[in-house]
Coordinates of C-alpha atoms and ligand atoms in Angstrom, one line a residue:
X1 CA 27.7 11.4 -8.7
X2 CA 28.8 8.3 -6.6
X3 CA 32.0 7.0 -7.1
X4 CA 33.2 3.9 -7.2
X5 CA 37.0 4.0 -6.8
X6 CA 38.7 2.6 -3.5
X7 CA 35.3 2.4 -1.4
X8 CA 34.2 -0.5 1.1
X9 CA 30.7 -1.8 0.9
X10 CA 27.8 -3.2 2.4
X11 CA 26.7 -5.9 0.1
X12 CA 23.1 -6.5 -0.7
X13 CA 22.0 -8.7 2.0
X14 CA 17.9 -9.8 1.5
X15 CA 16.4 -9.2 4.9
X16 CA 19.8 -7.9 7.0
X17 CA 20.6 -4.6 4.6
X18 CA 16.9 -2.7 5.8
X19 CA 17.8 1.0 6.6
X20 CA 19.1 0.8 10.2
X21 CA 21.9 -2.1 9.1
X22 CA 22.4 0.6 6.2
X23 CA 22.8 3.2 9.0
X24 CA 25.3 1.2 11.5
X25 CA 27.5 0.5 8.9
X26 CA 27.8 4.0 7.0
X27 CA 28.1 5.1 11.1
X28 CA 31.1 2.7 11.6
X29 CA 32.9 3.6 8.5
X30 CA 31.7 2.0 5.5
X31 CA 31.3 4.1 2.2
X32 CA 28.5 2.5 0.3
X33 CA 25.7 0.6 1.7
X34 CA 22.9 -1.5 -0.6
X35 CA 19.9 -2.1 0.0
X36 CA 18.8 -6.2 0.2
X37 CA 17.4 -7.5 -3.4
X38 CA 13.7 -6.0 -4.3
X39 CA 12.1 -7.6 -6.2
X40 CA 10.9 -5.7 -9.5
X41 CA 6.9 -6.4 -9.4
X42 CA 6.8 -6.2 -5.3
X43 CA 7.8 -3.0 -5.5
X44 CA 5.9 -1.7 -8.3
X45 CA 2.9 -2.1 -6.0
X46 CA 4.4 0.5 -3.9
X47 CA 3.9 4.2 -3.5
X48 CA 6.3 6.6 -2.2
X49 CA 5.5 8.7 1.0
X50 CA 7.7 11.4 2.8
X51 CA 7.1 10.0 6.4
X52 CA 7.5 13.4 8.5
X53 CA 7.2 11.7 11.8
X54 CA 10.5 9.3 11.0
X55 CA 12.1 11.6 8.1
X56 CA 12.1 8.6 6.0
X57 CA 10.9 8.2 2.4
X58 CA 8.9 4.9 2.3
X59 CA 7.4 2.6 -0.5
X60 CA 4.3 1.5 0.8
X61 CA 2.7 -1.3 -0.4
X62 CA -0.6 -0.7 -1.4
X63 CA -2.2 -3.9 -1.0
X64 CA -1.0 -4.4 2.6
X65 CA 0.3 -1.2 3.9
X66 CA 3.7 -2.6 4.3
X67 CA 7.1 -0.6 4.3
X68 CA 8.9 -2.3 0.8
X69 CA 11.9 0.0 1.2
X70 CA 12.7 2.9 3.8
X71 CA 15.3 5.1 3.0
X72 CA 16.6 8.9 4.6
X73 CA 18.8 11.7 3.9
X74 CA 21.8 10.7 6.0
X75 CA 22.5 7.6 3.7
X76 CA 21.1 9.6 -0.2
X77 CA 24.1 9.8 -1.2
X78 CA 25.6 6.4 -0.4
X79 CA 22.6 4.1 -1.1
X80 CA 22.4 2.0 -4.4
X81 CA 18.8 0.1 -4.4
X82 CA 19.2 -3.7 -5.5
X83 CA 17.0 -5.0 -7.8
X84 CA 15.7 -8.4 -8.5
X85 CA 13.9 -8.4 -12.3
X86 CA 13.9 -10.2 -15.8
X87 CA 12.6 -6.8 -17.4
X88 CA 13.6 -3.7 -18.5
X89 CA 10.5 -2.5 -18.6
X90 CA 9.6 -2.9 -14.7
X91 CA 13.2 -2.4 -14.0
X92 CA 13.2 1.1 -15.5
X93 CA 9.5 1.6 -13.5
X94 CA 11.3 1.3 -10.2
X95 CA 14.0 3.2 -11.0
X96 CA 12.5 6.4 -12.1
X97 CA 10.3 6.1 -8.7
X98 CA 13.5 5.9 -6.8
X99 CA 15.7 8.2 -8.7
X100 CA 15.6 11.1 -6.6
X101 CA 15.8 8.9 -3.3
X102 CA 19.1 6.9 -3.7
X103 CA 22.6 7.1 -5.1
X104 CA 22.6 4.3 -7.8
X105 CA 21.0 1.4 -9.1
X106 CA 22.1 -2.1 -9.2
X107 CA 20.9 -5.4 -10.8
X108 CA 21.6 -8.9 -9.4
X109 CA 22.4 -10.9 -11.3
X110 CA 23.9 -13.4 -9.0
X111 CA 21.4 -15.2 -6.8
X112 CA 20.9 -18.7 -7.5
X113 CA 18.0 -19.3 -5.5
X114 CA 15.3 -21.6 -7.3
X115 CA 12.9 -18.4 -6.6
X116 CA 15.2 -16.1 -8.7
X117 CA 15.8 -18.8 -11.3
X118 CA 12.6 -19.9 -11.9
X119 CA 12.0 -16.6 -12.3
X120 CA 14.9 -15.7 -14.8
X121 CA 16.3 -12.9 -12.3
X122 CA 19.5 -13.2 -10.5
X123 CA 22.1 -15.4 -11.7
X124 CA 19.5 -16.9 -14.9
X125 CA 20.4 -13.4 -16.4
X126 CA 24.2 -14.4 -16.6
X127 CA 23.1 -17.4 -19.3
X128 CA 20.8 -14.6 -21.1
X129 CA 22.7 -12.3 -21.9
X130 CA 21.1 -9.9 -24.4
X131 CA 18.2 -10.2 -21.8
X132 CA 21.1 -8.7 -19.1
X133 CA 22.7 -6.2 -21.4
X134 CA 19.4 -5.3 -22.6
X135 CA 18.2 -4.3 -18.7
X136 CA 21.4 -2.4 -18.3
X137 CA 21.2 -0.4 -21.2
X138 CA 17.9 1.0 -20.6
X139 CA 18.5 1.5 -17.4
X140 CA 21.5 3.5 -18.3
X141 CA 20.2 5.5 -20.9
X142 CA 17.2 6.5 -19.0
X143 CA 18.4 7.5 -15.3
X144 CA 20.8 10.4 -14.3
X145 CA 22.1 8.0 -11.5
X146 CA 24.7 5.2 -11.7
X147 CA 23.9 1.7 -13.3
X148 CA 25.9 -1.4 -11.8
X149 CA 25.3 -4.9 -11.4
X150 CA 26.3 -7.7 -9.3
X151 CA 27.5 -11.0 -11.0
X152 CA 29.1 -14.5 -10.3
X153 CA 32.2 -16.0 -12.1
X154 CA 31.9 -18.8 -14.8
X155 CA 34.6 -21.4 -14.3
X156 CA 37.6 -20.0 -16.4
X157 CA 38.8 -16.6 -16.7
X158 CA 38.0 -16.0 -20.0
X159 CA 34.7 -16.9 -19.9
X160 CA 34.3 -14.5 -17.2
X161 CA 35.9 -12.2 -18.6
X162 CA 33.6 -12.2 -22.3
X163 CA 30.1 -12.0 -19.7
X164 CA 32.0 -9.2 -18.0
X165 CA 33.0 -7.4 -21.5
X166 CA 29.6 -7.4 -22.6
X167 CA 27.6 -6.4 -19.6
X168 CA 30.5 -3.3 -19.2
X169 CA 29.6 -2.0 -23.1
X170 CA 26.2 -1.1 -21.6
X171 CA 27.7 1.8 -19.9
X172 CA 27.5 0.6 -16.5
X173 CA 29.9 2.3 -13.8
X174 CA 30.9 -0.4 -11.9
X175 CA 30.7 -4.0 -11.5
X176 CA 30.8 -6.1 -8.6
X177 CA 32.1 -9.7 -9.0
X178 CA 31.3 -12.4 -6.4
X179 CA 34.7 -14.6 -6.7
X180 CA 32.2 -18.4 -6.4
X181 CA 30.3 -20.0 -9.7
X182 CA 27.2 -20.4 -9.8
X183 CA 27.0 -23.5 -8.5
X184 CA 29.6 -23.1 -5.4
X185 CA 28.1 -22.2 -1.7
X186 CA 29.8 -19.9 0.7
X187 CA 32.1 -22.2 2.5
X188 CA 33.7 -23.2 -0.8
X189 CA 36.9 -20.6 -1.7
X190 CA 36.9 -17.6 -3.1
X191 CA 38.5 -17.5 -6.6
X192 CA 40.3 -14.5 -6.2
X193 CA 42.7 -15.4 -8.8
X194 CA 39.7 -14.6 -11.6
X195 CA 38.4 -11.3 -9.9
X196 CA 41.7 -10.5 -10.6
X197 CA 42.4 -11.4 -14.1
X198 CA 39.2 -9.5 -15.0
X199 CA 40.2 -6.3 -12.6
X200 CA 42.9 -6.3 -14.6
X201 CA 41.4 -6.1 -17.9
X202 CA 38.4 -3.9 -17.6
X203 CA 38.5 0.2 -17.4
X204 CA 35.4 0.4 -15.1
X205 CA 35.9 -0.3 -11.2
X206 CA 35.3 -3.8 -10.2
X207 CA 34.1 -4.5 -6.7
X208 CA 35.5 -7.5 -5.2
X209 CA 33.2 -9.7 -3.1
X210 CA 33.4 -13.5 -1.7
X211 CA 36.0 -13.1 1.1
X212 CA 34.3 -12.9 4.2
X213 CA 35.5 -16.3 5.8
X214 CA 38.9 -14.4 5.4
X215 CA 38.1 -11.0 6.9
X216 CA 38.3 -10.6 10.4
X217 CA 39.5 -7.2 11.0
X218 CA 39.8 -4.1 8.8
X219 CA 43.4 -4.8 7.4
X220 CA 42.0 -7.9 5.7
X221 CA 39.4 -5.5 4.0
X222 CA 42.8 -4.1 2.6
X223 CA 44.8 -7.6 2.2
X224 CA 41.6 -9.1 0.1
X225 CA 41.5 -5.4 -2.4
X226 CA 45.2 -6.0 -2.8
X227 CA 45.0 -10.0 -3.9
X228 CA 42.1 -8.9 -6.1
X229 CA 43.7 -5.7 -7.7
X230 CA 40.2 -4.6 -7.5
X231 CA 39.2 -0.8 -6.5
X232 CA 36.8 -1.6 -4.1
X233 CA 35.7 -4.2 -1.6
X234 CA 32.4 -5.5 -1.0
X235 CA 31.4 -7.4 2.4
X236 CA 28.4 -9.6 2.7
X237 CA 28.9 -11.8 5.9
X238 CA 31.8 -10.0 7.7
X239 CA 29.5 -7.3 8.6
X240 CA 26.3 -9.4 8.8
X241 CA 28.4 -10.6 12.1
X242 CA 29.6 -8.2 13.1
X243 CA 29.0 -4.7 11.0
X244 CA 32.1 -2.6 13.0
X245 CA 34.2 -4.6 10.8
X246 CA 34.4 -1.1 9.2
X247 CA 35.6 1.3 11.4
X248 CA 39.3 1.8 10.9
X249 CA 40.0 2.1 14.3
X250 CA 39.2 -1.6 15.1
X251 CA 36.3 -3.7 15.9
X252 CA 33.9 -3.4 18.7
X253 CA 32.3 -6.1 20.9
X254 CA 29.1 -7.6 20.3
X255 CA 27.1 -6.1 22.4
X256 CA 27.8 -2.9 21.4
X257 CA 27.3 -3.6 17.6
X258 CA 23.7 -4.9 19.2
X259 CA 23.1 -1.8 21.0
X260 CA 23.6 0.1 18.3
X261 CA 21.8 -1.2 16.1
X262 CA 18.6 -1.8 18.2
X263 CA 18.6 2.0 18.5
X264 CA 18.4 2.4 15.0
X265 CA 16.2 -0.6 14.9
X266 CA 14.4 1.8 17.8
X267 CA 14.7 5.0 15.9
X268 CA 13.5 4.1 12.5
X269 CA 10.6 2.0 13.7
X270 CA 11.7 -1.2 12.3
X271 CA 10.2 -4.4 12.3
X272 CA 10.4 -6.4 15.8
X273 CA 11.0 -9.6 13.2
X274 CA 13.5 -8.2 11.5
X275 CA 15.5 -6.4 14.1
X276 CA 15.0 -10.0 15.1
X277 CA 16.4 -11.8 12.5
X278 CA 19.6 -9.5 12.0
X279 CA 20.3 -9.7 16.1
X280 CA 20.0 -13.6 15.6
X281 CA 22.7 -13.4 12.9
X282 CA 25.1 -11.3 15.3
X283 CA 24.6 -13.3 18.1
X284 CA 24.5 -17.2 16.4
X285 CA 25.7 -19.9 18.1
X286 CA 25.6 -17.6 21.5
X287 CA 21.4 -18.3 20.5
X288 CA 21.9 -21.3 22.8
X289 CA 23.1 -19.3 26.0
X290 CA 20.6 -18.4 28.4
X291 CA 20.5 -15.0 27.6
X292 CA 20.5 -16.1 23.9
X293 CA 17.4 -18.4 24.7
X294 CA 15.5 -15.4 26.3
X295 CA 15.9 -13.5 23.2
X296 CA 14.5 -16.0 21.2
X297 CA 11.2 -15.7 22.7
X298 CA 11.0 -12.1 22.3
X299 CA 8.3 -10.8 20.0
X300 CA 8.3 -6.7 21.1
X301 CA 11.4 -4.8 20.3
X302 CA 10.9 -3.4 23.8
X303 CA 11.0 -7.1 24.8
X304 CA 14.6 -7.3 22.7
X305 CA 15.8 -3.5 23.5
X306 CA 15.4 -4.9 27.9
X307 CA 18.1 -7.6 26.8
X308 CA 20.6 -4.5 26.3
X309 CA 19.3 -2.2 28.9
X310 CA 17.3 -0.2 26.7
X311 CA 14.0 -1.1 27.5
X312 CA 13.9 3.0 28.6
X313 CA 14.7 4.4 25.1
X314 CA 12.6 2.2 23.2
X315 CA 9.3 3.2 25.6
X316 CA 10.1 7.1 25.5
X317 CA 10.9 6.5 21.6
X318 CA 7.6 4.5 21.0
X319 CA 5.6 6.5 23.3
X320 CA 6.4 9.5 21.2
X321 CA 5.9 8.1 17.7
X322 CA 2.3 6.8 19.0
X323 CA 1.6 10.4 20.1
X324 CA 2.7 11.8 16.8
X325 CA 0.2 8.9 15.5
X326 CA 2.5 6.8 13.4
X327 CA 1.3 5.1 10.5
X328 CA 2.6 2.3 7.5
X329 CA 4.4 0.2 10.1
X330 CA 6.8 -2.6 9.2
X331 CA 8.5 -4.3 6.4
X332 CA 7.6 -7.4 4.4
X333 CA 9.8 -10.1 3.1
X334 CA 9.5 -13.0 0.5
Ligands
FNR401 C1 23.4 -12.6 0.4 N1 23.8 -12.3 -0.9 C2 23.0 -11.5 -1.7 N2 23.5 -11.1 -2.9 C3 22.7 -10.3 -3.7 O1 23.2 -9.9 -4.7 N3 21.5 -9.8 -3.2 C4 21.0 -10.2 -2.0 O2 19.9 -9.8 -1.7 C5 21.7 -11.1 -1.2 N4 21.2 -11.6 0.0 C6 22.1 -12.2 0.8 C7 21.6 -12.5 2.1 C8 22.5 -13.0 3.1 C9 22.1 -13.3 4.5 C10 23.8 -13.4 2.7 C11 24.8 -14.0 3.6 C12 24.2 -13.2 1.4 C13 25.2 -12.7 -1.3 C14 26.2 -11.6 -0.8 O3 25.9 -10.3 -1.2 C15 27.6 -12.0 -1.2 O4 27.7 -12.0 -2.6 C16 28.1 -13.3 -0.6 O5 27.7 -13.5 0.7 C17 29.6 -13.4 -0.7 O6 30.2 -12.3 0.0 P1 30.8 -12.5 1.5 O7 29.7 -13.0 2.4 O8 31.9 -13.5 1.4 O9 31.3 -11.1 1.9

């Protein structure tokens, strides 16, 4: 049974935490990974499929033959699927069809996107509460894995800490607490002072998250668990820049991080747009160099994988799966 006690986290990330992400940072040193927010319904048009070319299990979408959620043995026992949903009812669906594929289950219930609003998921579920505790509950009665859930803060302490107090009496293991309101963006600061007050209150482990401006190398990991009193630490942009942020035994350079994970990207047959996307959220500003400007017009991953000098192990790679006569190819996002 995963545990929750003095663990460092991927945070659920929509379109950067796909399986290879997963991979590089459980390979660099992080203890949990989740998977980016699913939505409920999306997925329930999904069957599951033991891909024995990849040694993946895959959620294929039926309508469009598109990967929903890849997952493999190496991260089993470390993954906890996010979910995006209003109802129990679909939420417990996706569940049971993941049960037996990843560590834990966890509810977000901290977006404030008008898409998750409008459709009472995410942080909407924070001002319906018997809705929230309701989705916990039967989630935790009905699974043999872990329930958590992912909130934001209310404005004082103690009405954080009453939400908190009720969502924890639905027997949840854990709970991860994003240190901004609602209504506050990341470059506003982290209230660490009221992940703390509720750390200190609640038996269950509380997972602090929100201080990624303020984490540069691993210690800070350790600086921003110790300011929070909190158990464990969760990391949402830190690693999205740059995932070695946790290996002990200091950061690596970017290129590196890049070549590793366009191997994975190589090895699990990921999307060319999303290995994309996460490489453009690594590099950044560096988009505008001229090497950064030859990437952005590349569409293959073998186009993206000759950047790094790996133009030879993505052919071989490829070459081989095509042989093998790969099939379900590539993820969709909202
Ligand atoms: C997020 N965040 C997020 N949260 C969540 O519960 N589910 C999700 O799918 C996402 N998606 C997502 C994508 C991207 C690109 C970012 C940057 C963030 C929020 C994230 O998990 C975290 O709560 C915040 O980013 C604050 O933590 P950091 O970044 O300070 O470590």
């Amino acid at each position: 049974m995963l545990s929750y006690e003095n663990k460092v986290i991927l945070a659920p990330m929509v379109r950067i935490g796909t399986l290879p992400m997963r991979l590089l940072a459980l390979r660099y040193g992080a203890d949990i990974v989740y998977s980016e927010e699913l939505i409920d319904w999306k997925f329930l048009r999904s069957k599951r499929r033991y891909n024995d070319i990849l040694n993946t299990t895959d959620f294929v979408d039926q309508t469009d033959g598109t990967i929903i959620f890849r997952t493999c043995s190496e991260e089993k026992n470390k993954v906890v699927l996010q979910l995006g949903t209003c109802s129990a009812e679909r939420a417990l669906k996706v569940a049971k069809l993941v049960e037996n594929d990843v560590a834990a289950i966890d509810i977000n219930m901290g977006c404030p996107k008008e898409f998750s609003i409008k459709g009472g998921m995410g942080v909407a579920l924070l001002q319906d509460l018997d809705k929230a505790c309701c989705i916990l509950k039967t989630l935790v009665d009905n699974l043999s894995i872990p329930v958590t859930c992912k909130i934001r803060i209310f404005e004082t302490p103690e009405k954080t800490y009453e939400v908190v107090k009720k969502l924890v009496s639905t027997g949840i293991k854990a709970i991860a607490i994003h240190g901004r309101t609602r209504d506050e963006r990341p470059q506003h600061a982290v209230h660490t002072d009221i992940i703390r007050y509720i750390a200190e209150r609640i038996s269950i482990p509380v997972i602090a998250n929100g201080g990624s401006k303020e984490i540069e190398k691993y210690n800070d990991i350790l600086k921003f668990k110790e300011i929070t009193g909190c158990k464990s630490v969760m990391l949402a942009r830190a690693a999205e820049w740059n995932c070695s942020i946790f290996r002990k035994d200091g950061m690596l350079p970017m290129d590196t991080v890049i070549t590793d994970y366009l191997k994975l990207s190589v090895d699990y047959d990921n999307s060319p747009s999303n290995t994309k996307y996460c490489i453009q959220n690594i590099l950044r500003e560096l988009q505008e160099t001229p090497r950064g400007r030859k990437f952005l017009e590349c569409q293959t991953l073998e186009q993206i994988c000759a950047l790094w000098d790996l133009d030879k192990y993505c052919q071989e790679k490829q070459s081989l799966y095509q042989k093998m006569g790969i099939q379900g190819r590539w993820q969709v996002h909202p």
